[in-house]
Amino acid sequence: GDSVTQMEGPVTLSEEAFLTINCTYTATGYPSLFWYVQYPGEGLQLLLKATKADDKGSNKGFEATYRKETTSFHLEKGSVQVSDSAVYFCALSRNNAGNMLTFGGGTRLMVKP
Amino acid sequence: NAGVTQTPKFRILKIGQSMTLQCTQDMNHNYMYWYRQDPGMGLKLIYYSVGAGITDKGEVPNGYNVSRSTTEDFPLRLELAAPSQTSVYFCASSYSGLAGTGELFFGEGSRLTVL
């Protein structure tokens, strides 16, 4: 079946450091890929997405590129802020009618001033 | 501006007790979902519904039941609580027009402990 694997956290960085959170997936066909973010005390919210190979999703300074050859969708940000501290989830969808997602385990990011 | 609302946020149950996690959304979404998240694990789909009166099993449905009598509400019932059901539960909704886009709207989660 489908699966998503992402690096375990926590990831601790200083403000303005470069961020990479690795995500790889296993799926048949051509899934869509997503990053969701959960800020403390809140529900998950969609951060960015890519629907086909070589697409780049971007939002709030975060980027991720859909790499079919390596089955990866790594999340990057050039300069993190304290306000980026959150849990980040990588997910995939088979583009099914029910809009269901398969999630990775989540990676906690802590940014120190 | 409520979105998806889950109650309760925290609950401790004894083994064998029953309870219902409530979920309501005010966005007129026809798709609704229940996920559970265990420490270090991804969210796993328990049940989902594509409209009022229609429910279906997800990846981990055993020990749970759902109903969908209205568009707004999608309660999750635990009949005989077991320690394996200790988890954080997330309710989510989506609009059918977003089918295939992966854009779900989540509640804040309900942390359940079974002792």
mmCIF file of C-alpha atoms in Angstrom:
data_model
loop_
_atom_site.group_PDB
_atom_site.id
_atom_site.type_symbol
_atom_site.label_atom_id
_atom_site.label_comp_id
_atom_site.label_asym_id
_atom_site.label_seq_id
_atom_site.Cartn_x
_atom_site.Cartn_y
_atom_site.Cartn_z
ATOM 1 C CA GLY A 1 0.000 0.000 0.000
ATOM 2 C CA ASP A 2 0.864 3.664 -0.016
ATOM 3 C CA SER A 3 3.275 4.992 2.577
ATOM 4 C CA VAL A 4 5.120 8.188 3.464
ATOM 5 C CA THR A 5 8.378 8.343 5.401
ATOM 6 C CA GLN A 6 9.797 11.526 6.830
ATOM 7 C CA MET A 7 12.762 12.288 9.029
ATOM 8 C CA GLU A 8 12.247 11.985 12.728
ATOM 9 C CA GLY A 9 12.536 15.038 14.871
ATOM 10 C CA PRO A 10 12.854 17.129 16.685
ATOM 11 C CA VAL A 11 14.844 19.360 14.392
ATOM 12 C CA THR A 12 16.326 22.270 16.323
ATOM 13 C CA LEU A 13 17.674 25.273 14.424
ATOM 14 C CA SER A 14 18.735 28.810 15.156
ATOM 15 C CA GLU A 15 16.805 31.665 13.596
ATOM 16 C CA GLU A 16 17.798 32.372 9.967
ATOM 17 C CA ALA A 17 19.233 28.875 9.484
ATOM 18 C CA PHE A 18 18.444 26.794 6.395
ATOM 19 C CA LEU A 19 15.813 24.101 6.826
ATOM 20 C CA THR A 20 15.413 20.754 5.083
ATOM 21 C CA ILE A 21 12.910 18.128 6.169
ATOM 22 C CA ASN A 22 13.181 14.958 4.121
ATOM 23 C CA CYS A 23 10.132 13.107 2.815
ATOM 24 C CA THR A 24 9.980 10.032 0.608
ATOM 25 C CA TYR A 25 6.954 8.082 -0.524
ATOM 26 C CA THR A 26 5.833 4.739 -1.899
ATOM 27 C CA ALA A 27 2.754 4.697 -4.084
ATOM 28 C CA THR A 28 1.500 3.251 -7.324
ATOM 29 C CA GLY A 29 0.581 5.591 -10.102
ATOM 30 C CA TYR A 30 1.010 9.331 -9.845
ATOM 31 C CA PRO A 31 -0.052 10.670 -6.461
ATOM 32 C CA SER A 32 -0.299 14.299 -5.459
ATOM 33 C CA LEU A 33 2.035 15.366 -2.648
ATOM 34 C CA PHE A 34 1.459 17.756 0.230
ATOM 35 C CA TRP A 35 3.018 19.376 3.251
ATOM 36 C CA TYR A 36 0.742 20.154 6.176
ATOM 37 C CA VAL A 37 1.780 22.178 9.237
ATOM 38 C CA GLN A 38 0.432 22.059 12.785
ATOM 39 C CA TYR A 39 1.198 25.063 14.983
ATOM 40 C CA PRO A 40 0.959 24.607 18.760
ATOM 41 C CA GLY A 41 -2.624 24.278 19.920
ATOM 42 C CA GLU A 42 -4.052 24.272 16.413
ATOM 43 C CA GLY A 43 -5.251 21.771 13.809
ATOM 44 C CA LEU A 44 -3.280 20.775 10.727
ATOM 45 C CA GLN A 45 -3.382 23.174 7.797
ATOM 46 C CA LEU A 46 -2.211 22.817 4.234
ATOM 47 C CA LEU A 47 1.173 24.476 3.646
ATOM 48 C CA LEU A 48 1.889 23.590 0.023
ATOM 49 C CA LYS A 49 1.270 20.941 -2.600
ATOM 50 C CA ALA A 50 2.439 19.572 -5.963
ATOM 51 C CA THR A 51 0.294 17.493 -8.271
ATOM 52 C CA LYS A 52 2.754 16.153 -10.854
ATOM 53 C CA ALA A 53 6.402 15.328 -11.354
ATOM 54 C CA ASP A 54 8.805 18.304 -11.290
ATOM 55 C CA ASP A 55 6.127 20.631 -9.909
ATOM 56 C CA LYS A 56 7.335 22.948 -7.163
ATOM 57 C CA GLY A 57 4.949 23.910 -4.410
ATOM 58 C CA SER A 58 5.671 27.062 -2.422
ATOM 59 C CA ASN A 59 4.104 29.117 0.348
ATOM 60 C CA LYS A 60 5.330 31.391 3.164
ATOM 61 C CA GLY A 61 8.953 30.970 2.031
ATOM 62 C CA PHE A 62 8.740 27.163 2.093
ATOM 63 C CA GLU A 63 9.322 25.117 -1.055
ATOM 64 C CA ALA A 64 9.164 21.467 -2.071
ATOM 65 C CA THR A 65 9.747 19.841 -5.477
ATOM 66 C CA TYR A 66 8.000 16.647 -6.609
ATOM 67 C CA ARG A 67 10.849 14.310 -7.633
ATOM 68 C CA LYS A 68 9.432 11.182 -9.193
ATOM 69 C CA GLU A 69 12.838 9.642 -9.938
ATOM 70 C CA THR A 70 13.739 9.678 -6.235
ATOM 71 C CA THR A 71 10.126 9.476 -4.953
ATOM 72 C CA SER A 72 10.816 12.465 -2.743
ATOM 73 C CA PHE A 73 9.200 15.744 -1.718
ATOM 74 C CA HIS A 74 11.661 17.424 0.641
ATOM 75 C CA LEU A 75 10.590 20.615 2.397
ATOM 76 C CA GLU A 76 13.032 23.542 2.401
ATOM 77 C CA LYS A 77 13.193 27.089 3.673
ATOM 78 C CA GLY A 78 16.131 29.406 3.267
ATOM 79 C CA SER A 79 15.834 31.281 6.564
ATOM 80 C CA VAL A 80 13.617 30.006 9.368
ATOM 81 C CA GLN A 81 11.952 32.156 11.989
ATOM 82 C CA VAL A 82 10.869 31.399 15.527
ATOM 83 C CA SER A 83 7.284 31.530 14.274
ATOM 84 C CA ASP A 84 7.999 28.500 12.032
ATOM 85 C CA SER A 85 8.214 26.280 15.108
ATOM 86 C CA ALA A 86 5.581 23.608 14.484
ATOM 87 C CA VAL A 87 5.070 19.990 13.457
ATOM 88 C CA TYR A 88 5.305 19.347 9.701
ATOM 89 C CA PHE A 89 3.535 16.430 7.996
ATOM 90 C CA CYS A 90 4.228 15.105 4.532
ATOM 91 C CA ALA A 91 1.263 13.413 2.825
ATOM 92 C CA LEU A 92 0.116 11.951 -0.450
ATOM 93 C CA SER A 93 -3.213 11.529 -2.180
ATOM 94 C CA ARG A 94 -4.169 9.136 -4.942
ATOM 95 C CA ASN A 95 -6.371 11.889 -6.352
ATOM 96 C CA ASN A 96 -9.320 9.769 -5.325
ATOM 97 C CA ALA A 97 -12.866 11.011 -5.187
ATOM 98 C CA GLY A 98 -12.897 10.805 -1.399
ATOM 99 C CA ASN A 99 -9.879 13.141 -1.145
ATOM 100 C CA MET A 100 -8.182 10.846 1.352
ATOM 101 C CA LEU A 101 -4.594 11.372 2.463
ATOM 102 C CA THR A 102 -1.771 9.083 3.602
ATOM 103 C CA PHE A 103 0.467 10.857 6.124
ATOM 104 C CA GLY A 104 4.042 10.569 7.293
ATOM 105 C CA GLY A 105 4.869 10.523 11.003
ATOM 106 C CA GLY A 106 5.438 14.260 11.356
ATOM 107 C CA THR A 107 8.620 16.197 12.135
ATOM 108 C CA ARG A 108 8.755 18.692 14.969
ATOM 109 C CA LEU A 109 10.752 21.837 14.184
ATOM 110 C CA MET A 110 11.993 24.075 16.986
ATOM 111 C CA VAL A 111 13.577 27.399 16.054
ATOM 112 C CA LYS A 112 15.558 29.235 18.722
ATOM 113 C CA PRO A 113 16.139 32.994 18.666
ATOM 114 C CA ASN B 1 -15.143 31.558 11.701
ATOM 115 C CA ALA B 2 -15.337 28.238 13.604
ATOM 116 C CA GLY B 3 -14.286 25.758 10.869
ATOM 117 C CA VAL B 4 -14.011 22.236 12.314
ATOM 118 C CA THR B 5 -14.749 21.913 16.022
ATOM 119 C CA GLN B 6 -13.929 18.828 18.081
ATOM 120 C CA THR B 7 -14.953 18.058 21.646
ATOM 121 C CA PRO B 8 -13.676 17.141 24.129
ATOM 122 C CA LYS B 9 -10.041 18.225 23.778
ATOM 123 C CA PHE B 10 -8.882 15.817 26.484
ATOM 124 C CA ARG B 11 -10.447 12.726 28.036
ATOM 125 C CA ILE B 12 -9.319 9.882 30.245
ATOM 126 C CA LEU B 13 -11.291 6.639 30.031
ATOM 127 C CA LYS B 14 -11.162 3.382 31.924
ATOM 128 C CA ILE B 15 -10.896 0.120 30.004
ATOM 129 C CA GLY B 16 -14.326 -0.993 28.815
ATOM 130 C CA GLN B 17 -15.963 2.437 29.026
ATOM 131 C CA SER B 18 -17.673 4.009 26.032
ATOM 132 C CA MET B 19 -17.586 7.535 24.751
ATOM 133 C CA THR B 20 -18.294 9.695 21.729
ATOM 134 C CA LEU B 21 -15.948 12.241 20.215
ATOM 135 C CA GLN B 22 -17.961 15.023 18.674
ATOM 136 C CA CYS B 23 -17.065 16.774 15.424
ATOM 137 C CA THR B 24 -18.955 19.541 13.702
ATOM 138 C CA GLN B 25 -18.104 21.776 10.766
ATOM 139 C CA ASP B 26 -19.786 24.940 9.575
ATOM 140 C CA MET B 27 -18.335 25.124 6.061
ATOM 141 C CA ASN B 28 -21.030 22.986 4.395
ATOM 142 C CA HIS B 29 -18.381 20.427 3.414
ATOM 143 C CA ASN B 30 -19.759 17.089 2.284
ATOM 144 C CA TYR B 31 -16.607 15.065 2.983
ATOM 145 C CA MET B 32 -15.632 14.351 6.579
ATOM 146 C CA TYR B 33 -12.930 12.155 8.122
ATOM 147 C CA TRP B 34 -11.617 10.791 11.389
ATOM 148 C CA TYR B 35 -7.888 10.188 11.763
ATOM 149 C CA ARG B 36 -5.861 8.981 14.724
ATOM 150 C CA GLN B 37 -2.251 9.818 15.428
ATOM 151 C CA ASP B 38 -0.032 7.667 17.598
ATOM 152 C CA PRO B 39 3.342 9.007 18.849
ATOM 153 C CA GLY B 40 5.916 9.043 16.055
ATOM 154 C CA MET B 41 3.408 7.670 13.585
ATOM 155 C CA GLY B 42 1.500 9.261 10.778
ATOM 156 C CA LEU B 43 -2.183 10.008 10.908
ATOM 157 C CA LYS B 44 -4.204 6.912 10.038
ATOM 158 C CA LEU B 45 -7.717 7.086 8.606
ATOM 159 C CA ILE B 46 -10.374 5.487 10.812
ATOM 160 C CA TYR B 47 -13.610 6.294 8.970
ATOM 161 C CA TYR B 48 -14.764 8.747 6.382
ATOM 162 C CA SER B 49 -18.015 10.029 4.899
ATOM 163 C CA VAL B 50 -18.724 11.523 1.492
ATOM 164 C CA GLY B 51 -22.122 12.855 2.488
ATOM 165 C CA ALA B 52 -24.977 12.655 4.956
ATOM 166 C CA GLY B 53 -26.094 9.059 5.393
ATOM 167 C CA ILE B 54 -22.932 7.604 3.825
ATOM 168 C CA THR B 55 -19.961 6.289 5.800
ATOM 169 C CA ASP B 56 -17.109 3.943 4.997
ATOM 170 C CA LYS B 57 -14.171 2.309 6.721
ATOM 171 C CA GLY B 58 -10.672 3.616 6.495
ATOM 172 C CA GLU B 59 -7.410 1.908 7.357
ATOM 173 C CA VAL B 60 -8.019 1.274 11.091
ATOM 174 C CA PRO B 61 -11.790 1.052 11.792
ATOM 175 C CA ASN B 62 -11.839 -1.740 14.397
ATOM 176 C CA GLY B 63 -13.234 -0.656 17.750
ATOM 177 C CA TYR B 64 -14.943 2.439 16.358
ATOM 178 C CA ASN B 65 -18.281 3.422 14.871
ATOM 179 C CA VAL B 66 -19.496 6.554 13.129
ATOM 180 C CA SER B 67 -22.713 8.061 11.876
ATOM 181 C CA ARG B 68 -23.484 10.963 9.597
ATOM 182 C CA SER B 69 -27.069 12.062 10.024
ATOM 183 C CA THR B 70 -26.394 15.685 9.018
ATOM 184 C CA THR B 71 -23.872 17.441 6.797
ATOM 185 C CA GLU B 72 -22.433 19.277 9.808
ATOM 186 C CA ASP B 73 -21.840 16.466 12.314
ATOM 187 C CA PHE B 74 -19.666 13.348 12.236
ATOM 188 C CA PRO B 75 -19.365 11.781 15.717
ATOM 189 C CA LEU B 76 -16.905 8.961 16.441
ATOM 190 C CA ARG B 77 -18.014 6.324 18.953
ATOM 191 C CA LEU B 78 -15.727 4.082 20.994
ATOM 192 C CA GLU B 79 -17.816 1.249 22.406
ATOM 193 C CA LEU B 80 -15.404 -0.665 24.651
ATOM 194 C CA ALA B 81 -12.312 1.425 25.217
ATOM 195 C CA ALA B 82 -8.971 -0.385 25.141
ATOM 196 C CA PRO B 83 -5.453 0.888 25.910
ATOM 197 C CA SER B 84 -4.616 0.515 22.198
ATOM 198 C CA GLN B 85 -7.060 3.355 21.526
ATOM 199 C CA THR B 86 -4.940 5.828 23.472
ATOM 200 C CA SER B 87 -4.161 8.378 20.793
ATOM 201 C CA VAL B 88 -4.830 11.853 19.445
ATOM 202 C CA TYR B 89 -7.897 11.973 17.226
ATOM 203 C CA PHE B 90 -8.355 14.468 14.423
ATOM 204 C CA CYS B 91 -11.554 15.255 12.596
ATOM 205 C CA ALA B 92 -11.318 16.867 9.179
ATOM 206 C CA SER B 93 -13.590 18.000 6.377
ATOM 207 C CA SER B 94 -13.311 18.778 2.700
ATOM 208 C CA TYR B 95 -15.470 20.091 -0.077
ATOM 209 C CA SER B 96 -16.209 17.694 -2.945
ATOM 210 C CA GLY B 97 -15.161 20.393 -5.368
ATOM 211 C CA LEU B 98 -11.677 19.987 -3.917
ATOM 212 C CA ALA B 99 -11.662 16.220 -4.582
ATOM 213 C CA GLY B 100 -8.214 15.179 -5.639
ATOM 214 C CA THR B 101 -6.630 18.388 -4.323
ATOM 215 C CA GLY B 102 -5.820 16.960 -0.886
ATOM 216 C CA GLU B 103 -6.999 20.097 0.867
ATOM 217 C CA LEU B 104 -8.562 19.051 4.146
ATOM 218 C CA PHE B 105 -9.568 21.304 7.024
ATOM 219 C CA PHE B 106 -8.714 19.917 10.438
ATOM 220 C CA GLY B 107 -9.959 20.339 13.952
ATOM 221 C CA GLU B 108 -7.517 20.897 16.809
ATOM 222 C CA GLY B 109 -7.524 17.294 17.935
ATOM 223 C CA SER B 110 -8.840 15.305 20.897
ATOM 224 C CA ARG B 111 -6.341 13.583 23.170
ATOM 225 C CA LEU B 112 -7.742 10.334 24.569
ATOM 226 C CA THR B 113 -6.064 8.199 27.220
ATOM 227 C CA VAL B 114 -7.397 4.764 28.146
ATOM 228 C CA LEU B 115 -6.178 3.361 31.460
#
